[in-house]
PDB file of C-alpha atoms in Angstrom:
ATOM      1  CA  MET A 340      18.037  16.704  13.243  1.00  0.00           C
ATOM      2  CA  VAL A 341      18.194  15.042   9.817  1.00  0.00           C
ATOM      3  CA  THR A 342      15.984  16.232   6.905  1.00  0.00           C
ATOM      4  CA  LEU A 343      15.997  14.821   3.401  1.00  0.00           C
ATOM      5  CA  PHE A 344      14.221  15.238   0.092  1.00  0.00           C
ATOM      6  CA  PRO A 345      12.216  12.096  -0.609  1.00  0.00           C
ATOM      7  CA  ASP A 346      14.060  11.090  -3.792  1.00  0.00           C
ATOM      8  CA  ILE A 347      17.484  11.687  -2.184  1.00  0.00           C
ATOM      9  CA  ALA A 348      16.501   9.583   0.816  1.00  0.00           C
ATOM     10  CA  TRP A 349      15.557   6.688  -1.502  1.00  0.00           C
ATOM     11  CA  LYS A 350      18.746   6.869  -3.541  1.00  0.00           C
ATOM     12  CA  ASP A 351      21.101   7.326  -0.567  1.00  0.00           C
ATOM     13  CA  TYR A 352      19.576   4.808   1.891  1.00  0.00           C
ATOM     14  CA  ILE A 353      17.263   2.261   0.179  1.00  0.00           C
ATOM     15  CA  LEU A 354      17.969   1.894  -3.539  1.00  0.00           C
ATOM     16  CA  ASN A 355      20.842  -0.553  -3.168  1.00  0.00           C
ATOM     17  CA  SER A 356      18.741  -2.803  -0.936  1.00  0.00           C
ATOM     18  CA  ALA A 357      15.544  -2.621  -2.948  1.00  0.00           C
ATOM     19  CA  LEU A 358      16.213  -5.768  -4.950  1.00  0.00           C
ATOM     20  CA  GLN A 359      16.446  -7.868  -1.786  1.00  0.00           C
ATOM     21  CA  ALA A 360      13.100  -9.453  -1.021  1.00  0.00           C
ATOM     22  CA  THR A 361      13.402  -8.862   2.739  1.00  0.00           C
ATOM     23  CA  TRP A 362      14.331  -5.172   2.862  1.00  0.00           C
ATOM     24  CA  MET A 363      10.849  -4.094   3.980  1.00  0.00           C
ATOM     25  CA  GLU A 364      11.109  -6.381   7.006  1.00  0.00           C
ATOM     26  CA  ASP A 365      14.667  -5.448   7.998  1.00  0.00           C
ATOM     27  CA  SER A 366      14.240  -3.598  11.307  1.00  0.00           C
ATOM     28  CA  LYS A 367      17.883  -2.558  11.659  1.00  0.00           C
ATOM     29  CA  SER A 368      18.554   1.197  11.900  1.00  0.00           C
ATOM     30  CA  ILE A 369      20.007   2.797   8.808  1.00  0.00           C
ATOM     31  CA  SER A 370      22.697   4.647  10.799  1.00  0.00           C
ATOM     32  CA  SER A 371      23.300   6.249  14.228  1.00  0.00           C
ATOM     33  CA  ASP A 372      22.269   9.622  12.781  1.00  0.00           C
ATOM     34  CA  LEU A 373      19.178   8.149  11.165  1.00  0.00           C
ATOM     35  CA  PRO A 374      17.904   5.393  13.494  1.00  0.00           C
ATOM     36  CA  LEU A 375      15.018   4.412  11.261  1.00  0.00           C
ATOM     37  CA  SER A 376      14.531   1.142   9.383  1.00  0.00           C
ATOM     38  CA  LYS A 377      14.330   1.214   5.580  1.00  0.00           C
ATOM     39  CA  ARG A 378      10.630   0.450   5.835  1.00  0.00           C
ATOM     40  CA  GLU A 379      10.046   3.424   8.111  1.00  0.00           C
ATOM     41  CA  LEU A 380      12.035   5.695   5.825  1.00  0.00           C
ATOM     42  CA  PHE A 381      10.081   4.434   2.802  1.00  0.00           C
ATOM     43  CA  GLY A 382       6.761   5.220   4.490  1.00  0.00           C
ATOM     44  CA  LEU A 383       8.006   8.782   5.071  1.00  0.00           C
ATOM     45  CA  ILE A 384       9.130   9.019   1.442  1.00  0.00           C
ATOM     46  CA  VAL A 385       5.700   8.026   0.140  1.00  0.00           C
ATOM     47  CA  LEU A 386       3.930  10.360   2.567  1.00  0.00           C
ATOM     48  CA  ALA A 387       6.174  13.284   1.520  1.00  0.00           C
ATOM     49  CA  HIS A 388       5.380  12.591  -2.157  1.00  0.00           C
ATOM     50  CA  ILE A 389       1.637  12.662  -1.309  1.00  0.00           C
ATOM     51  CA  LYS A 390       1.923  15.927   0.543  1.00  0.00           C
ATOM     52  CA  ASN A 391       3.944  17.478  -2.305  1.00  0.00           C
ATOM     53  CA  HIS A 392       1.281  16.360  -4.761  1.00  0.00           C
ATOM     54  CA  ILE A 393      -1.559  17.821  -2.688  1.00  0.00           C
ATOM     55  CA  ASN A 394       0.240  21.135  -2.250  1.00  0.00           C
ATOM     56  CA  ASN A 395       1.731  21.241  -5.779  1.00  0.00           C
ATOM     57  CA  SER A 396       5.170  21.827  -4.298  1.00  0.00           C
ATOM     58  CA  ASN A 397       8.454  20.186  -3.385  1.00  0.00           C
ATOM     59  CA  ASN A 398       8.505  21.724   0.103  1.00  0.00           C
ATOM     60  CA  TRP A 399       7.672  18.570   2.062  1.00  0.00           C
ATOM     61  CA  LEU A 400      10.756  16.797   3.345  1.00  0.00           C
ATOM     62  CA  LEU A 401      11.167  13.820   5.650  1.00  0.00           C
ATOM     63  CA  GLY A 402      13.286  13.640   8.685  1.00  0.00           C
ATOM     64  CA  TYR A 403      14.224  12.398  12.109  1.00  0.00           C
ATOM     65  CA  ASP A 404      14.493  14.453  15.279  1.00  0.00           C
ATOM     66  CA  PRO A 405      16.392  12.667  18.085  1.00  0.00           C
ATOM     67  CA  ASN A 406      14.741  14.962  20.609  1.00  0.00           C
ATOM     68  CA  ALA A 407      11.177  13.985  19.643  1.00  0.00           C
ATOM     69  CA  SER A 408       9.141  12.047  22.140  1.00  0.00           C
ATOM     70  CA  GLU A 409       8.647   8.297  21.776  1.00  0.00           C
ATOM     71  CA  PRO A 410       7.488   6.513  19.739  1.00  0.00           C
ATOM     72  CA  ASN A 411       9.804   8.235  17.285  1.00  0.00           C
ATOM     73  CA  ASP A 412       9.596   6.857  13.724  1.00  0.00           C
ATOM     74  CA  GLY A 413      10.355  10.104  11.914  1.00  0.00           C
ATOM     75  CA  PHE A 414       8.243  12.860  10.386  1.00  0.00           C
ATOM     76  CA  VAL A 415       7.386  14.737   7.240  1.00  0.00           C
ATOM     77  CA  SER A 416       7.259  18.554   7.226  1.00  0.00           C
ATOM     78  CA  ASP A 417       7.165  21.603   5.016  1.00  0.00           C
ATOM     79  CA  GLY A 418       8.797  23.729   7.688  1.00  0.00           C
ATOM     80  CA  ILE A 419       5.403  24.984   8.911  1.00  0.00           C
ATOM     81  CA  SER A 420       3.299  21.855   9.424  1.00  0.00           C
ATOM     82  CA  LYS A 421       4.708  18.545  10.715  1.00  0.00           C
ATOM     83  CA  ILE A 422       3.323  15.011  10.695  1.00  0.00           C
ATOM     84  CA  ASP A 423       4.853  12.533  13.134  1.00  0.00           C
ATOM     85  CA  VAL A 424       4.474   8.904  12.008  1.00  0.00           C
ATOM     86  CA  GLU A 425       4.339   5.537  13.678  1.00  0.00           C
ATOM     87  CA  HIS A 426       5.030   2.460  11.411  1.00  0.00           C
ATOM     88  CA  LYS A 427       3.923  -1.127  11.866  1.00  0.00           C
ATOM     89  CA  ILE A 428       4.342  -4.125   9.552  1.00  0.00           C
ATOM     90  CA  ILE A 429       2.557  -7.443   9.100  1.00  0.00           C
ATOM     91  CA  PRO A 430       5.429  -9.713   7.941  1.00  0.00           C
ATOM     92  CA  GLN A 431       5.317 -12.032   4.979  1.00  0.00           C
ATOM     93  CA  MET A 432       5.636 -15.074   7.196  1.00  0.00           C
ATOM     94  CA  SER A 433       2.610 -14.206   9.328  1.00  0.00           C
ATOM     95  CA  LYS A 434       0.285 -17.204   9.671  1.00  0.00           C
ATOM     96  CA  GLN A 435      -2.705 -14.987  10.478  1.00  0.00           C
ATOM     97  CA  ASP A 436      -5.457 -14.171   8.047  1.00  0.00           C
ATOM     98  CA  PRO A 437      -4.361 -10.825   6.518  1.00  0.00           C
ATOM     99  CA  LEU A 438      -7.512  -8.950   7.572  1.00  0.00           C
ATOM    100  CA  GLU A 439      -7.328 -10.348  11.087  1.00  0.00           C
ATOM    101  CA  ALA A 440      -3.673  -9.389  11.323  1.00  0.00           C
ATOM    102  CA  ILE A 441      -4.471  -5.806  10.241  1.00  0.00           C
ATOM    103  CA  LEU A 442      -7.274  -5.504  12.803  1.00  0.00           C
ATOM    104  CA  LEU A 443      -5.209  -6.971  15.610  1.00  0.00           C
ATOM    105  CA  THR A 444      -2.198  -4.798  14.818  1.00  0.00           C
ATOM    106  CA  TYR A 445      -4.358  -1.671  14.951  1.00  0.00           C
ATOM    107  CA  GLU A 446      -6.033  -2.796  18.183  1.00  0.00           C
ATOM    108  CA  LYS A 447      -2.715  -3.505  19.913  1.00  0.00           C
ATOM    109  CA  TYR A 448      -1.376  -0.027  19.334  1.00  0.00           C
ATOM    110  CA  ALA A 449      -4.674   1.818  19.713  1.00  0.00           C
ATOM    111  CA  ASN A 450      -4.999   0.311  23.138  1.00  0.00           C
ATOM    112  CA  LYS A 451      -1.896   2.261  24.217  1.00  0.00           C
ATOM    113  CA  GLY A 452      -4.100   5.358  24.096  1.00  0.00           C
ATOM    114  CA  SER A 453      -3.610   8.976  23.172  1.00  0.00           C
ATOM    115  CA  ALA A 454      -0.359   9.277  25.124  1.00  0.00           C
ATOM    116  CA  TYR A 455       1.060   6.900  22.530  1.00  0.00           C
ATOM    117  CA  GLY A 456      -0.914   7.755  19.415  1.00  0.00           C
ATOM    118  CA  GLY A 457      -1.781  11.422  19.908  1.00  0.00           C
ATOM    119  CA  ASP A 458      -0.579  13.755  17.152  1.00  0.00           C
ATOM    120  CA  ARG A 459       0.690  10.813  15.100  1.00  0.00           C
ATOM    121  CA  THR A 460      -0.216   9.103  11.802  1.00  0.00           C
ATOM    122  CA  LEU A 461      -0.205   5.319  12.073  1.00  0.00           C
ATOM    123  CA  ILE A 462       0.872   3.487   8.894  1.00  0.00           C
ATOM    124  CA  ILE A 463       0.321  -0.277   8.769  1.00  0.00           C
ATOM    125  CA  TYR A 464       2.103  -2.260   6.046  1.00  0.00           C
ATOM    126  CA  PRO A 465       0.318  -5.548   5.267  1.00  0.00           C
ATOM    127  CA  ASN A 466       3.338  -7.158   3.633  1.00  0.00           C
ATOM    128  CA  VAL A 467       1.474 -10.415   2.999  1.00  0.00           C
ATOM    129  CA  THR A 468       0.028 -12.217   0.004  1.00  0.00           C
ATOM    130  CA  THR A 469      -3.734 -12.324   0.160  1.00  0.00           C
ATOM    131  CA  GLN A 470      -6.166 -14.840  -1.273  1.00  0.00           C
ATOM    132  CA  GLY A 471      -8.992 -12.796  -2.749  1.00  0.00           C
ATOM    133  CA  LEU A 472      -9.929  -9.298  -1.634  1.00  0.00           C
ATOM    134  CA  ILE A 473      -9.568  -7.917   1.857  1.00  0.00           C
ATOM    135  CA  LYS A 474     -12.703  -6.095   2.991  1.00  0.00           C
ATOM    136  CA  ILE A 475     -10.964  -2.757   3.305  1.00  0.00           C
ATOM    137  CA  SER A 476     -13.820  -1.110   5.170  1.00  0.00           C
ATOM    138  CA  SER A 477     -13.401  -3.490   8.165  1.00  0.00           C
ATOM    139  CA  LEU A 478     -10.718  -1.395   9.826  1.00  0.00           C
ATOM    140  CA  LYS A 479     -12.768   1.746   9.462  1.00  0.00           C
ATOM    141  CA  ASP A 480     -15.706  -0.129  11.033  1.00  0.00           C
ATOM    142  CA  GLN A 481     -13.512  -1.277  13.947  1.00  0.00           C
ATOM    143  CA  ILE A 482     -12.254   2.249  14.594  1.00  0.00           C
ATOM    144  CA  SER A 483     -15.847   3.531  14.468  1.00  0.00           C
ATOM    145  CA  GLY A 484     -14.861   7.205  14.825  1.00  0.00           C
ATOM    146  CA  ASN A 485     -12.901   6.688  18.051  1.00  0.00           C
ATOM    147  CA  CYS A 486      -9.127   6.659  17.530  1.00  0.00           C
ATOM    148  CA  PRO A 487      -6.082   7.777  19.539  1.00  0.00           C
ATOM    149  CA  PHE A 488      -4.154   8.460  16.278  1.00  0.00           C
ATOM    150  CA  ASP A 489      -4.611  11.548  14.119  1.00  0.00           C
ATOM    151  CA  ARG A 490      -4.736   9.343  11.042  1.00  0.00           C
ATOM    152  CA  VAL A 491      -4.667   5.645  10.207  1.00  0.00           C
ATOM    153  CA  LEU A 492      -3.362   4.491   6.839  1.00  0.00           C
ATOM    154  CA  LEU A 493      -2.724   1.119   5.185  1.00  0.00           C
ATOM    155  CA  MET A 494       0.124   1.164   2.671  1.00  0.00           C
ATOM    156  CA  HIS A 495       0.653  -1.723   0.283  1.00  0.00           C
ATOM    157  CA  ALA A 496       2.824  -2.129  -2.823  1.00  0.00           C
ATOM    158  CA  VAL A 497       1.318  -3.977  -5.742  1.00  0.00           C
ATOM    159  CA  ALA A 498       3.072  -5.745  -8.662  1.00  0.00           C
ATOM    160  CA  GLU A 499       5.866  -3.831 -10.352  1.00  0.00           C
ATOM    161  CA  GLN A 500       4.935  -2.355 -13.733  1.00  0.00           C
ATOM    162  CA  ASN A 501       7.074  -1.449 -16.713  1.00  0.00           C
ATOM    163  CA  ASN A 502       9.989   0.982 -16.363  1.00  0.00           C
ATOM    164  CA  ASN A 503      10.589   0.125 -12.672  1.00  0.00           C
ATOM    165  CA  ILE A 504       7.350   1.780 -11.564  1.00  0.00           C
ATOM    166  CA  ILE A 505       5.606   0.210  -8.554  1.00  0.00           C
ATOM    167  CA  PRO A 506       2.131   1.364  -7.583  1.00  0.00           C
ATOM    168  CA  ILE A 507       1.665   1.956  -3.872  1.00  0.00           C
ATOM    169  CA  HIS A 508      -1.954   1.849  -2.678  1.00  0.00           C
ATOM    170  CA  ILE A 509      -2.723   3.929   0.411  1.00  0.00           C
ATOM    171  CA  THR A 510      -6.075   3.504   2.139  1.00  0.00           C
ATOM    172  CA  GLU A 511      -7.149   5.987   4.780  1.00  0.00           C
ATOM    173  CA  HIS A 512      -9.324   4.458   7.514  1.00  0.00           C
ATOM    174  CA  TYR A 513      -9.437   7.440   9.877  1.00  0.00           C
ATOM    175  CA  PRO A 514     -10.454  10.248  10.110  1.00  0.00           C
ATOM    176  CA  GLY A 515     -11.975   9.889   6.622  1.00  0.00           C
ATOM    177  CA  PHE A 516     -12.110   6.944   4.271  1.00  0.00           C
ATOM    178  CA  GLY A 517     -10.566   6.806   0.807  1.00  0.00           C
ATOM    179  CA  ILE A 518      -7.909   5.432  -1.469  1.00  0.00           C
ATOM    180  CA  ALA A 519      -4.880   6.976  -3.108  1.00  0.00           C
ATOM    181  CA  GLN A 520      -2.201   5.629  -5.456  1.00  0.00           C
ATOM    182  CA  VAL A 521       1.406   6.655  -5.654  1.00  0.00           C
ATOM    183  CA  ASP A 522       3.348   5.355  -8.681  1.00  0.00           C
ATOM    184  CA  PHE A 523       6.868   5.093  -7.298  1.00  0.00           C
ATOM    185  CA  ASN A 524       9.956   5.006  -9.508  1.00  0.00           C
ATOM    186  CA  LEU A 525      12.341   2.430  -8.076  1.00  0.00           C
ATOM    187  CA  GLN A 526      15.319   3.828 -10.042  1.00  0.00           C
ATOM    188  CA  ASN A 527      15.289   7.454  -8.974  1.00  0.00           C
ATOM    189  CA  GLY A 528      12.885   7.722  -6.017  1.00  0.00           C
ATOM    190  CA  THR A 529      10.488  10.110  -7.733  1.00  0.00           C
ATOM    191  CA  ALA A 530       6.755   9.503  -7.855  1.00  0.00           C
ATOM    192  CA  THR A 531       3.502  10.593  -9.446  1.00  0.00           C
ATOM    193  CA  VAL A 532       0.087  10.429  -7.817  1.00  0.00           C
ATOM    194  CA  PRO A 533      -2.437   9.376 -10.470  1.00  0.00           C
ATOM    195  CA  HIS A 534      -5.291   9.022  -7.977  1.00  0.00           C
ATOM    196  CA  TYR A 535      -5.917  10.799  -4.691  1.00  0.00           C
ATOM    197  CA  GLY A 536      -9.247   9.895  -3.179  1.00  0.00           C
ATOM    198  CA  ILE A 537      -8.353  10.686   0.436  1.00  0.00           C
ATOM    199  CA  LYS A 538     -10.062  13.591   2.187  1.00  0.00           C
TER     200      LYS A 538
END
C-alpha cells in the first residue's frame, strides 16, 4: 500500500508535468507501485486538502491499495475513516455540450449500480471550455436523491491567479448541494480553502 501527504504527492509525481497542457488527460499510470494517472492523483490531493481543512489537521493522506476492489482509483484516509474515489474526465476535445457531457458521464457510471459505485465518491472533471454558465443544479436534478455513489462531485480548475495559485471549484451534487473552493499552490502543492459551502 502507498500513502502520501498531499503536498509531497504533488511535488514528487505531478509538479514537473504541470506546465504541459495535456497532463490532466494523460491516462498513463504514474508507476507500477502507484498505478494512478496524474489526474486521479490530483483529485485525491485536492480531496485530502479539503478533509484536512474541515478537520483542522494534517492527518488526511492519499493513497493506493492494490488489494482494494475495482474500480480502484485510490483513496484518502486519516487512518480511521477512508474515502474510496472514482475519477472521470470530460476531455478538452469533447464535441458535446459541456452540461450534456457531464450528465451523460454521470448516467453512464451510475447505471453500473451500487456494486460499482457503492462506498465511493465520484469525481467528474469537466476539462472543457464553456460558453456562458453551466446550470450547475442540473446534475443534482438528474440524480434526484437516488444515487449508487456515496458522493458526487464536479471539480474544475479556473484561471491561474498571481503567485502560481489556481482556484479549484468543487461542486457537490449528492448527497447535499454546495460549492467549495480550494486555492492550490502549483509550486509547492499546499492549499488553502477560502470557501467551504458543502454539507
